[in-house]
Coordinates of C-alpha atoms and ligand atoms in Angstrom, one line a residue:
X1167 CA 109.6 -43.6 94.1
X1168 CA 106.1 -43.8 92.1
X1169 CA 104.3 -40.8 91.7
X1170 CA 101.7 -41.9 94.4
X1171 CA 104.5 -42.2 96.5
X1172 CA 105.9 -39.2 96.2
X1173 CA 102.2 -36.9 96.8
X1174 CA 102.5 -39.4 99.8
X1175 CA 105.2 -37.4 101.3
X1176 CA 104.9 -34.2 103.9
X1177 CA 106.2 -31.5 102.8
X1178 CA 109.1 -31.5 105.4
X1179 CA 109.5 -35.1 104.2
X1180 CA 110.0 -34.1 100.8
X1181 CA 112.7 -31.6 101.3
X1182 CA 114.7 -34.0 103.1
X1183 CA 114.2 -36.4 100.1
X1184 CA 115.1 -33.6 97.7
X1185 CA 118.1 -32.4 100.0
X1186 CA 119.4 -36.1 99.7
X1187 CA 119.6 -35.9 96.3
X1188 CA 116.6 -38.7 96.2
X1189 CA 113.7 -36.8 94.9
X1190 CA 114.5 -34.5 92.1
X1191 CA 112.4 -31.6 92.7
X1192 CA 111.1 -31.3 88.3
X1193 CA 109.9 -35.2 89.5
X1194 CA 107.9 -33.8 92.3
X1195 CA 106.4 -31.0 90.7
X1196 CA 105.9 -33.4 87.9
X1197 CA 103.7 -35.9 90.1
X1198 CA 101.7 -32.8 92.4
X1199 CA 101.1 -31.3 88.6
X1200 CA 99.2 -35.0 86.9
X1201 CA 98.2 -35.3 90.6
X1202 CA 96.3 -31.6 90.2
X1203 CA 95.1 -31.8 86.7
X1204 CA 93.6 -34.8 87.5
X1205 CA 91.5 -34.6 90.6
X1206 CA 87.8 -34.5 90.4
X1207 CA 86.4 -32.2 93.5
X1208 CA 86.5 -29.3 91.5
X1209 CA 89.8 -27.6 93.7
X1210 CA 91.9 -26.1 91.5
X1211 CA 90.8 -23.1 89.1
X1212 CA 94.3 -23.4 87.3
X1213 CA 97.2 -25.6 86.9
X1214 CA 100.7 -24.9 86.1
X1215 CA 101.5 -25.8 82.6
X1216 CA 105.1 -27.1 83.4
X1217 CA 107.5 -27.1 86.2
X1218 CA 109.0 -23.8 86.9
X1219 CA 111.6 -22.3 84.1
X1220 CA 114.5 -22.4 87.4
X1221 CA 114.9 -25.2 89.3
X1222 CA 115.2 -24.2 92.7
X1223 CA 118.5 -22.0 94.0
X1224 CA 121.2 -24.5 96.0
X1225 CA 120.1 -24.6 99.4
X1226 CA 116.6 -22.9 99.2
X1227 CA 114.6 -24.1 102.4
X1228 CA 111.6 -25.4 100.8
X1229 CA 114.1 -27.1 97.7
X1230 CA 110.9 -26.7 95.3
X1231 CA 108.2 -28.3 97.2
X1232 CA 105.4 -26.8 94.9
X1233 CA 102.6 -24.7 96.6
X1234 CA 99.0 -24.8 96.0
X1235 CA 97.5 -20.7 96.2
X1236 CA 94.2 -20.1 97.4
X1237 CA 92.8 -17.6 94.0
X1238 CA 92.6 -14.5 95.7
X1239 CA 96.5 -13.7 96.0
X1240 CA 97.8 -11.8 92.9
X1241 CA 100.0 -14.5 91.2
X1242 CA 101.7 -12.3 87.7
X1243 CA 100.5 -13.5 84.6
X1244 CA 98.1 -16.0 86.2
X1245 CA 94.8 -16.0 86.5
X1246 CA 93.7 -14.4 90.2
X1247 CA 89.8 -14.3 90.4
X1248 CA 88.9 -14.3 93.8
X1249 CA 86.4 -17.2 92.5
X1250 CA 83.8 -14.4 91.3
X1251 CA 82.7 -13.5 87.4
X1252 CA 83.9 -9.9 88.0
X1253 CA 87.1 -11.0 87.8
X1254 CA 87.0 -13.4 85.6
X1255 CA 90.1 -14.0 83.6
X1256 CA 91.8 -11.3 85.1
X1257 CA 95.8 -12.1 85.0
X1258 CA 97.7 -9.5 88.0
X1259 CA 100.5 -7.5 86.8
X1260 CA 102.2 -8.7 89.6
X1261 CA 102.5 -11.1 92.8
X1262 CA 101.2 -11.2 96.2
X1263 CA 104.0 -10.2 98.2
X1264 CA 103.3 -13.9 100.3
X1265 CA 103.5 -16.0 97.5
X1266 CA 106.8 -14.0 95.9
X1267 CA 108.3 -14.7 99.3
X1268 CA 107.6 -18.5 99.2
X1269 CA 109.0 -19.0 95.8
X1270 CA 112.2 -17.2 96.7
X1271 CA 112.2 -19.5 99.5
X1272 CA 111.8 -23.0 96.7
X1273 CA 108.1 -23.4 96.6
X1274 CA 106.7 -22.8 93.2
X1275 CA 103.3 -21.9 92.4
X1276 CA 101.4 -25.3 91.5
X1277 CA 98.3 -24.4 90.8
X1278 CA 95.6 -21.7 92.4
X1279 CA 92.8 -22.8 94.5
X1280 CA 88.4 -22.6 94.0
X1281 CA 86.8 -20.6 96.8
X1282 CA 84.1 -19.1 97.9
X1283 CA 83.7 -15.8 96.0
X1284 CA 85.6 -12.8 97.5
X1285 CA 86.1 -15.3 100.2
X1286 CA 82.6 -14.9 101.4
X1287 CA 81.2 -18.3 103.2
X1288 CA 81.8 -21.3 104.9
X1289 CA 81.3 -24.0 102.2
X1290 CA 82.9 -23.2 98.9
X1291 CA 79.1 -23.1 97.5
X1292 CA 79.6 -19.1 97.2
X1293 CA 82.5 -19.9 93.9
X1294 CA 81.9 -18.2 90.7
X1295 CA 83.2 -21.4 89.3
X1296 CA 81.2 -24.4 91.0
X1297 CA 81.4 -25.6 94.8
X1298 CA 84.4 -28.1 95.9
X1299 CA 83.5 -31.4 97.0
X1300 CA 84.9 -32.6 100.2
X1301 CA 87.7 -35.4 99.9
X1302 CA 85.9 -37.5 102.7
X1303 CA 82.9 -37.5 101.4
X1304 CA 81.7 -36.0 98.0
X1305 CA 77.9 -35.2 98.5
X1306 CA 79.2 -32.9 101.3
X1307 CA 81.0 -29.3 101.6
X1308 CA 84.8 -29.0 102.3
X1309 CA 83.9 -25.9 104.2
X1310 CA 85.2 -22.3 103.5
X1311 CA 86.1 -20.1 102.0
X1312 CA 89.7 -22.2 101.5
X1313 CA 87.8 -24.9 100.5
X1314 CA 89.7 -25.5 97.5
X1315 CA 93.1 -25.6 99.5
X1316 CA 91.6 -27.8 102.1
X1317 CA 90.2 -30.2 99.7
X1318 CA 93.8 -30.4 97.8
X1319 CA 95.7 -30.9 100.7
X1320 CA 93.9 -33.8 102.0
X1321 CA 93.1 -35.7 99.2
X1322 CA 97.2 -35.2 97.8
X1323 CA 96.6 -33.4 94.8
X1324 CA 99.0 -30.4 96.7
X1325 CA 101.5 -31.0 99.1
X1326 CA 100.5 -27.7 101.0
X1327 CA 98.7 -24.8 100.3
X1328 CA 97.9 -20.9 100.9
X1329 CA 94.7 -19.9 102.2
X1330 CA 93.1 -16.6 104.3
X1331 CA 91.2 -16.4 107.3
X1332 CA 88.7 -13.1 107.8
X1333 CA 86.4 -14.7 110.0
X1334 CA 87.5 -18.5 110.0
X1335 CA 88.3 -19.7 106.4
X1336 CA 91.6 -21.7 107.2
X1337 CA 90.9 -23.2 110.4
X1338 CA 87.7 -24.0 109.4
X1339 CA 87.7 -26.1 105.8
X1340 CA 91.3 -27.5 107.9
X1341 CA 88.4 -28.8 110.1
X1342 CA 86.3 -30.5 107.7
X1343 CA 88.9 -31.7 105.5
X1344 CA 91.1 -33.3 108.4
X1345 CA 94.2 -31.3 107.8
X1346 CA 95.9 -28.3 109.9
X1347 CA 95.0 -24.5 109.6
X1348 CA 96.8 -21.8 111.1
X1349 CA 95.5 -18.5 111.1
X1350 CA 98.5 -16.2 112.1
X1351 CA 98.5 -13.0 114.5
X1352 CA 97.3 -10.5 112.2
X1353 CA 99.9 -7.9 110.7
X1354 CA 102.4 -10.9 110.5
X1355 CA 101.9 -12.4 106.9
X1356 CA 101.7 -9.5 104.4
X1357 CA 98.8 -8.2 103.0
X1358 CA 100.2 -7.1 100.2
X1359 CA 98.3 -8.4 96.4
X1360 CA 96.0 -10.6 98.4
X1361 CA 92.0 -9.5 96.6
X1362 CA 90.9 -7.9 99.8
X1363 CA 87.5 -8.7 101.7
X1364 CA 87.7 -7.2 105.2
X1365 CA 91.2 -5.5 105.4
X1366 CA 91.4 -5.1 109.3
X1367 CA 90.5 -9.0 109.7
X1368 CA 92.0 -10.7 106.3
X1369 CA 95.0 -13.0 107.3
X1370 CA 96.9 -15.2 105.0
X1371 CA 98.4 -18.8 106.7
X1372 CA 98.8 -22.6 105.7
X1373 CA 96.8 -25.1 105.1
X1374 CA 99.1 -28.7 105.5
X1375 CA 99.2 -32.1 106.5
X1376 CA 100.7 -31.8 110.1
X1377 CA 101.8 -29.8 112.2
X1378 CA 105.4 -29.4 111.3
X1379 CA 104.4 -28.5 107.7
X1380 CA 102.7 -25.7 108.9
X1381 CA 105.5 -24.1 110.9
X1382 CA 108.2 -24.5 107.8
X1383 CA 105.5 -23.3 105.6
X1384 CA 104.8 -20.2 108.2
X1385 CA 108.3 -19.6 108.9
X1386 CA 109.0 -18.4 105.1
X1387 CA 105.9 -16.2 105.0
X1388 CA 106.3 -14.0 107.8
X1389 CA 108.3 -11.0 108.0
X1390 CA 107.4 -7.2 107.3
X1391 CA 106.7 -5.3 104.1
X1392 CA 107.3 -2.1 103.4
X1393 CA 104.0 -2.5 100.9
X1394 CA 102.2 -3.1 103.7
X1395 CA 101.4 -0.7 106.4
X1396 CA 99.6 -3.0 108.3
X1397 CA 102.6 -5.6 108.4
X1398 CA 104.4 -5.8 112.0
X1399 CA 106.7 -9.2 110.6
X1400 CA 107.3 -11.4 113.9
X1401 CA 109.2 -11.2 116.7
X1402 CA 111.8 -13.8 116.2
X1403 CA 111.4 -17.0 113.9
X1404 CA 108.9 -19.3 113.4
X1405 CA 110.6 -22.6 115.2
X1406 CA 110.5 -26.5 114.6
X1407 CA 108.3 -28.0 116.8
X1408 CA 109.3 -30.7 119.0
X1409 CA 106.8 -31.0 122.4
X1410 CA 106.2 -33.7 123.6
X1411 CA 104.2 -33.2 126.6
X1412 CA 102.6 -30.2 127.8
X1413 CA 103.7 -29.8 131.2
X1414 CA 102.5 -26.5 132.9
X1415 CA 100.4 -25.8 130.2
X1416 CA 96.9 -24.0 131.0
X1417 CA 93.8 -25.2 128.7
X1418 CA 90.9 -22.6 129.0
X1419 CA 87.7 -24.0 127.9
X1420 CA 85.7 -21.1 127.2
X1421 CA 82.2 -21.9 128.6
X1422 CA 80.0 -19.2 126.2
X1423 CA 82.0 -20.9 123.1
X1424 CA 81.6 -24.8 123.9
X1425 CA 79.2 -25.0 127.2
X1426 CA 75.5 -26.0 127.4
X1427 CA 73.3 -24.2 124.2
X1428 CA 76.6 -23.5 122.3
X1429 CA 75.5 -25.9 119.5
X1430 CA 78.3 -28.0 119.4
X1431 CA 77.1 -31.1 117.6
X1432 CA 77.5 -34.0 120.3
X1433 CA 80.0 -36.6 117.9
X1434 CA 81.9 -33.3 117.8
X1435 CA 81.9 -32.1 121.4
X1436 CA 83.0 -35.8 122.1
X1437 CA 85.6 -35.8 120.0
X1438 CA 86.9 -32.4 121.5
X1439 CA 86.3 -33.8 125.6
X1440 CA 88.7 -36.7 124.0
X1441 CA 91.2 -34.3 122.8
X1442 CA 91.0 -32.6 126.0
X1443 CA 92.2 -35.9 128.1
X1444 CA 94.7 -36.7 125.8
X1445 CA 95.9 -33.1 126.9
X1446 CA 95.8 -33.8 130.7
X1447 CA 97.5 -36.9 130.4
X1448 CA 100.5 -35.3 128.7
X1449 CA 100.6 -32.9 131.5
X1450 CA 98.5 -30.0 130.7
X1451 CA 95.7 -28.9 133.0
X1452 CA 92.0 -27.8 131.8
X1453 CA 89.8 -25.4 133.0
X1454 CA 86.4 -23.7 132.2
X1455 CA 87.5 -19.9 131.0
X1456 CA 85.0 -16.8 130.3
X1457 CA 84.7 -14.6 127.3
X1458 CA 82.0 -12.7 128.6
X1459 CA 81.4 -11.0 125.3
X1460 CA 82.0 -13.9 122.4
X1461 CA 78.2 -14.5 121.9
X1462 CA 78.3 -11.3 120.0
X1463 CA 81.2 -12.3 117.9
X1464 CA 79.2 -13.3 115.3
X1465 CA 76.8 -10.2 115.3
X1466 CA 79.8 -7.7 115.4
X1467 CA 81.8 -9.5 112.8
X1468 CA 78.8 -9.7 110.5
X1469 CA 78.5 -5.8 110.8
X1470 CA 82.3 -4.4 110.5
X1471 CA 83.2 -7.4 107.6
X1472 CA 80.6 -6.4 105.1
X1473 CA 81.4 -3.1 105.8
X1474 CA 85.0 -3.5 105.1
X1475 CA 84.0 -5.2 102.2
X1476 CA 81.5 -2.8 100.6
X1477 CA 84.6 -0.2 100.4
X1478 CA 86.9 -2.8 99.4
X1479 CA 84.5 -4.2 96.3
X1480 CA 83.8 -0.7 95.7
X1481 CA 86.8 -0.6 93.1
X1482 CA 85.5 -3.3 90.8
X1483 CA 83.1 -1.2 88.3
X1484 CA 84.1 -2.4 85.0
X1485 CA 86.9 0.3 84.7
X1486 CA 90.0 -1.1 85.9
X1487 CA 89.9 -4.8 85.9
X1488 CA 87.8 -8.1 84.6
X1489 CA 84.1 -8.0 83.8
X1490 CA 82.7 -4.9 81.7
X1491 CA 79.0 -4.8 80.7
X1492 CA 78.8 -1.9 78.2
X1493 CA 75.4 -0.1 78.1
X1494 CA 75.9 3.5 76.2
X1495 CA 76.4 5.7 79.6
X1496 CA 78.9 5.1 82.6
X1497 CA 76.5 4.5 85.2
X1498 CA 74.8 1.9 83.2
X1499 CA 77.7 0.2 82.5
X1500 CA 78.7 0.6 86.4
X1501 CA 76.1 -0.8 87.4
X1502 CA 75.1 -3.4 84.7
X1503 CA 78.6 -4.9 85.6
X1504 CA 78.1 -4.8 89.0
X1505 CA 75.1 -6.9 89.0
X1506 CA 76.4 -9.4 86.3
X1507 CA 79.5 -9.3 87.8
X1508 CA 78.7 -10.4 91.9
X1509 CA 77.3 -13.8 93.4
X1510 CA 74.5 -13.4 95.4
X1511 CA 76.6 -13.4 98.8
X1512 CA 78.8 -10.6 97.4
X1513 CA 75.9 -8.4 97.2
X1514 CA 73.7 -9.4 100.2
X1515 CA 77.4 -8.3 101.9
X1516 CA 77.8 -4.9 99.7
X1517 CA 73.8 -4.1 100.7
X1518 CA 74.7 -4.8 104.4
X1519 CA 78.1 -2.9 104.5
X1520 CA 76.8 0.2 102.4
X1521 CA 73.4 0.5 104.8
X1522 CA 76.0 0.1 108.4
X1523 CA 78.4 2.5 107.3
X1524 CA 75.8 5.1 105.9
X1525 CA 75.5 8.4 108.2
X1526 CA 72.3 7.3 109.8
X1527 CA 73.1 4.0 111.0
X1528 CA 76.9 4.6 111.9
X1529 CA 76.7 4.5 115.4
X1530 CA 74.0 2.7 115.8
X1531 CA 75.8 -0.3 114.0
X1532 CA 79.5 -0.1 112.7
X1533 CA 80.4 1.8 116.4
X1534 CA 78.3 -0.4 118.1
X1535 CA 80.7 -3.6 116.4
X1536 CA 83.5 -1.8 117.0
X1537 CA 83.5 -1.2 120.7
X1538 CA 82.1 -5.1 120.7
X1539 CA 85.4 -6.0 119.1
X1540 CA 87.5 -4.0 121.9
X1541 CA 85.8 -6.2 124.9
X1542 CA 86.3 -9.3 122.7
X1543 CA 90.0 -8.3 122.8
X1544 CA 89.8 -7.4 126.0
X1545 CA 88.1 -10.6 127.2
X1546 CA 90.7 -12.6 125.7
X1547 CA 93.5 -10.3 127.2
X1548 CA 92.0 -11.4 130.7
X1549 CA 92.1 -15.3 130.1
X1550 CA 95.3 -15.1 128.9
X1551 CA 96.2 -14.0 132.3
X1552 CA 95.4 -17.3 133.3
X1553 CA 95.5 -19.8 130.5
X1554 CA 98.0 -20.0 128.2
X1555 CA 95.9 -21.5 125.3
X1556 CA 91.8 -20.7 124.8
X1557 CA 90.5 -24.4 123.0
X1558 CA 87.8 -25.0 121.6
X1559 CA 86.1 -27.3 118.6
X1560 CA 86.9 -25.4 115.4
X1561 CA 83.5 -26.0 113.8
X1562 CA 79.7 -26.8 115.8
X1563 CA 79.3 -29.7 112.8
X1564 CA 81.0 -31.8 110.8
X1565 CA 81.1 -31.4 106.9
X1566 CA 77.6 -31.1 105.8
X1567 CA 76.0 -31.8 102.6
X1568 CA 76.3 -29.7 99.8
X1569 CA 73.5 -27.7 99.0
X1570 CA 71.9 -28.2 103.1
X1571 CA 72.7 -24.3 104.3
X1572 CA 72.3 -22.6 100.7
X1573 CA 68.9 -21.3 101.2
X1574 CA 69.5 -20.0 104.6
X1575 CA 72.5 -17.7 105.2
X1576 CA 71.8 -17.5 109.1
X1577 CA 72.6 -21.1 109.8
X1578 CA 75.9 -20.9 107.2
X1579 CA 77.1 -17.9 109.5
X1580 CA 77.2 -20.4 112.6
X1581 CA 79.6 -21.8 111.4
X1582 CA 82.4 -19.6 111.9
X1583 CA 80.9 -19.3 115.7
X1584 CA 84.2 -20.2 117.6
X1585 CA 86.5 -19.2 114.8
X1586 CA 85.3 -15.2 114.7
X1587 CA 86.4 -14.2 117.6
X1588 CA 89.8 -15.0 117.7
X1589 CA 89.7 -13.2 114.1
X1590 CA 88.4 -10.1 115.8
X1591 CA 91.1 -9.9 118.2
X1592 CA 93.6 -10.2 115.8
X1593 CA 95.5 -13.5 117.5
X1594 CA 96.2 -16.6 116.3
X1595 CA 94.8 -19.9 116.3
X1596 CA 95.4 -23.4 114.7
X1597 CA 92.6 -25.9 113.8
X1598 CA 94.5 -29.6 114.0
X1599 CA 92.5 -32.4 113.6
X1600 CA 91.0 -34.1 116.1
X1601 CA 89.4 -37.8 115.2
X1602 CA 86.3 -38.5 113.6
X1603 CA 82.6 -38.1 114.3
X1604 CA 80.1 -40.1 111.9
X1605 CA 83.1 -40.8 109.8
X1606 CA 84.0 -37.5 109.2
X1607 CA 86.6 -35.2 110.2
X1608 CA 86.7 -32.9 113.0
X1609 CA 88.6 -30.0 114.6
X1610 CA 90.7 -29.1 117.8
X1611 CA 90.9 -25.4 117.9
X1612 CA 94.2 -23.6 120.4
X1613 CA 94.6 -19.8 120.2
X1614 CA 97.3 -17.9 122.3
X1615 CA 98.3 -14.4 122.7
X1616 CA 99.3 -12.2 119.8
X1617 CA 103.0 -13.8 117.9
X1618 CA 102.6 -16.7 120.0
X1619 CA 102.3 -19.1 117.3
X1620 CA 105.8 -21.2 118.4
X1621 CA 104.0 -21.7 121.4
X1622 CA 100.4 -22.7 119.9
X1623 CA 102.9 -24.8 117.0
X1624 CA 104.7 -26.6 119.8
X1625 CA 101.7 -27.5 121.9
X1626 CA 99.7 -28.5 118.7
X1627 CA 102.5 -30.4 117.9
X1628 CA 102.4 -33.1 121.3
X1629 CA 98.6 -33.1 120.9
X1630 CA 98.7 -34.2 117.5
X1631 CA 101.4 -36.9 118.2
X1632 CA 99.4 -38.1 120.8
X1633 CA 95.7 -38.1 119.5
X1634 CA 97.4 -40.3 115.8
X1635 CA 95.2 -39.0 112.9
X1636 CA 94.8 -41.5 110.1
X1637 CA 94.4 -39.4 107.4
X1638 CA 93.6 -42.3 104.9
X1639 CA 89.9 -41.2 104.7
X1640 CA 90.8 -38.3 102.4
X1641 CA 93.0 -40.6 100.0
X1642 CA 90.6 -44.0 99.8
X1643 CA 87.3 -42.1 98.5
X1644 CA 89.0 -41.6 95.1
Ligands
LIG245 N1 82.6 -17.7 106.7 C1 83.0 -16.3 107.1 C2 82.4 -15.4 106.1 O1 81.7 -15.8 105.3 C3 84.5 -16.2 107.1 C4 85.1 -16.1 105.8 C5 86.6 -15.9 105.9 O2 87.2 -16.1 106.9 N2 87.1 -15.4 104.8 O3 82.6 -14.2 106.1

């Protein structure tokens, strides 16, 4: 196989190639390695120097499929920036418990992804280290913050990849790069050694080329640590998906999410009404659903993450890791790092955080979010009474041009307006994609109940058979 064969393959294709004894796994590596050191949309922050010392162990289920990492997760020895200045050539003492987990299952770290800084924002533009350019299109964003895994995944320069989701930062850059995002139940992917932006709402998942990638890739990074005290692990394992109809299955079309005023772009909202006949002719029936509270999604989500993240940033003062900006006495140097140190997001978020969590405004905002966040949950509890799977597009737009929100951090917030509140319950949803509008890739988002992600995988598994992505897009721009 050439080398442009071989970044042709899925990642469950490529075991099987490997497992035949076809595809050495060094030649793989080999071809993802040129394939990452040589792309030109600005996705990767570092590349492996060489295949791994150890080829995989006999029998390892991902057989040394490499792995693209998003920057924030803690990789030993490597750089792990979180795409901001502060950080800045700082190399972990250790590895994200996620990422150890994958490469004792065979996939080797391959290189570590751009993103938007602390994972802050929806287009990549928020990196430390220059925005990614979208595979598709290259005067326009890949979304974010995985923008850098997005972007590698669908032009080929990584066979799959690691990315979080706080508020929508997998499933959306999925969207807008034409790939598939899951965002797990939270609690079932550990925590542990991934830079931290919003702790209750940070959720590590895949980023791959279909559907079946995602659930091999998923079933290898669930499962509980003890490092974590957040981490539940999952009930059972992550499956192979094989639906081929969806029978029985309930759609809910959440009418505050995707009805009149929602500011779905139209190409998009088409594409989406498509997706949703596709569904009824494989059996599944849809229905207009109510989540009473999700138009505050947004508004609570922009209160409790910034607060999260103020305490979270709070450690990085020129003491312990990256960045230092000396000037004579400590709280000079605390804060001279600080404001050398932080993109412009990162701050705007530590100002927010710091003024909602301070005595005076507690209840009036951080409580306020929080008991927001319970009716979101409990909205969602109530249609899953009746629907099996809430749907919706992942993103109002498709990939817009770079630079087109910078100036106005409202607009860039939209973004994540059907992707938040499935983050603020804590259940999971995939973004597959769903066709094209203007050219351009868009979404189709499913969330289920909490751990019902071999349900969600399944499901998103006949839709995608049935709705034939051509993928190409990514791939020809080069
Ligand atoms: N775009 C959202 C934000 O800026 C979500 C980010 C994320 O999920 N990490 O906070």
């Amino acid at each position: 196989m050439t080398a442009s064969d071989l970044t042709r393959l899925t990642a469950v294709e490529a075991v099987a190639e490997i497992e035949r004894g076809d595809v050495a796994p060094s030649e793989l590596f080999e071809a993802y390695r040129a394939a990452a050191l040589d792309e030109d949309l600005n996705a990767y922050l570092w590349v492996a120097e060489g295949p791994p010392a150890q080829s995989p162990p006999d029998g390892a289920p991902l057989a040394g499929v490499p792995l693209a990492v998003k920057d924030l997760f803690c990789t030993e020895g490597v750089p792990s920036q979180a795409a901001s200045k502060i950080l800045e050539g700082y190399r972990p003492p250790y590895t994200a418990s996620v990422v150890a987990r994958l490469a004792a299952a065979g996939a080797p770290l391959l290189g570590k992804t751009n993103q938007d800084e602390f994972a802050m924002g929806s287009s990549n533009e928020n990196s430390a280290f220059g925005p990614v350019l979208n595979p598709w299109d290259r005067t326009r964003v890949p979304g974010g913050s995985s923008g850098g895994s997005a972007a590698a995944v669908a032009a080929g320069s990584a066979p799959w990849a690691l990315g979080t989701d706080t508020g929508g930062s997998i499933r959306q850059p999925a969207a807008l790069c034409g790939i598939v995002g899951l965002k797990p139940t939270y609690g079932t992917v550990s925590r542990y050694g991934m830079i931290a932006f919003a702790s209750s709402l940070d959720q590590a998942g895949p980023l791959t080329r279909d559907v079946s990638d995602a659930a091999l890739l998923l079933r290898h990074m669930v499962g509980r640590d003890a490092r974590d005290s957040t981490s539940v692990g999952f009930p059972g394992a992550v499956g192979t998906p094989t639906a081929e109809r969806l029978d029985g299955i309930r759609l809910g079309v959440p009418e505050e999410l995707v009805g009149e005023g929602s500011g779905v772009e139209p190409g998009v909202l088409a594409a989406f009404n498509a997706t949703l006949e596709l569904a009824e002719e494989l059996g599944a029936s849809v229905e207009t659903c109510r989540l009473p509270h999700a138009p505050h999604a947004l508004s609570a989500y922009y209160v409790i993450a910034p607060a999260e993240a103020s305490s979270n940033l709070a450690r990085f003062d020129g003491v312990r890791y990256g960045l230092r900006v000396e000037d004579g006495g400590l709280v000079g140097m605390y804060t001279k790092t600080r404001s050398r140190g932080f993109g412009a997001e990162v701050k705007r978020r530590i100002m927010l955080g710091t003024y909602s969590l301070s005595s005076g405004y507690y209840d009036a905002y951080y409580g306020r979010a929080q008991r927001v966040r319970t009716k979101i949950s409990a909205d969602f509890r109530a249609a899953f009474e009746n629907f099996d799977f809430v749907v919706t597009p992942t993103s109002p737009s498709v990939a817009f041009e770079l630079g087109s929100k910078t100036d106005d951090p409202l607009a860039m917030y939209l973004n994540d307006f059907c992707t938040v509140p499935m983050s603020l319950a804590g259940i999971p949803a995939i973004s597959i994609p769903n066709g094209l509008s203007e050219g351009l890739p868009t979404g189709f988002q499913m969330a289920g109940p909490a751990f019902s992600e071999n349900r969600i995988l399944d499901a998103a598994f006949a839709l995608e058979q049935a709705i034939g992505f051509d993928h190409s897009g990514a791939r020809s721009a080069a």
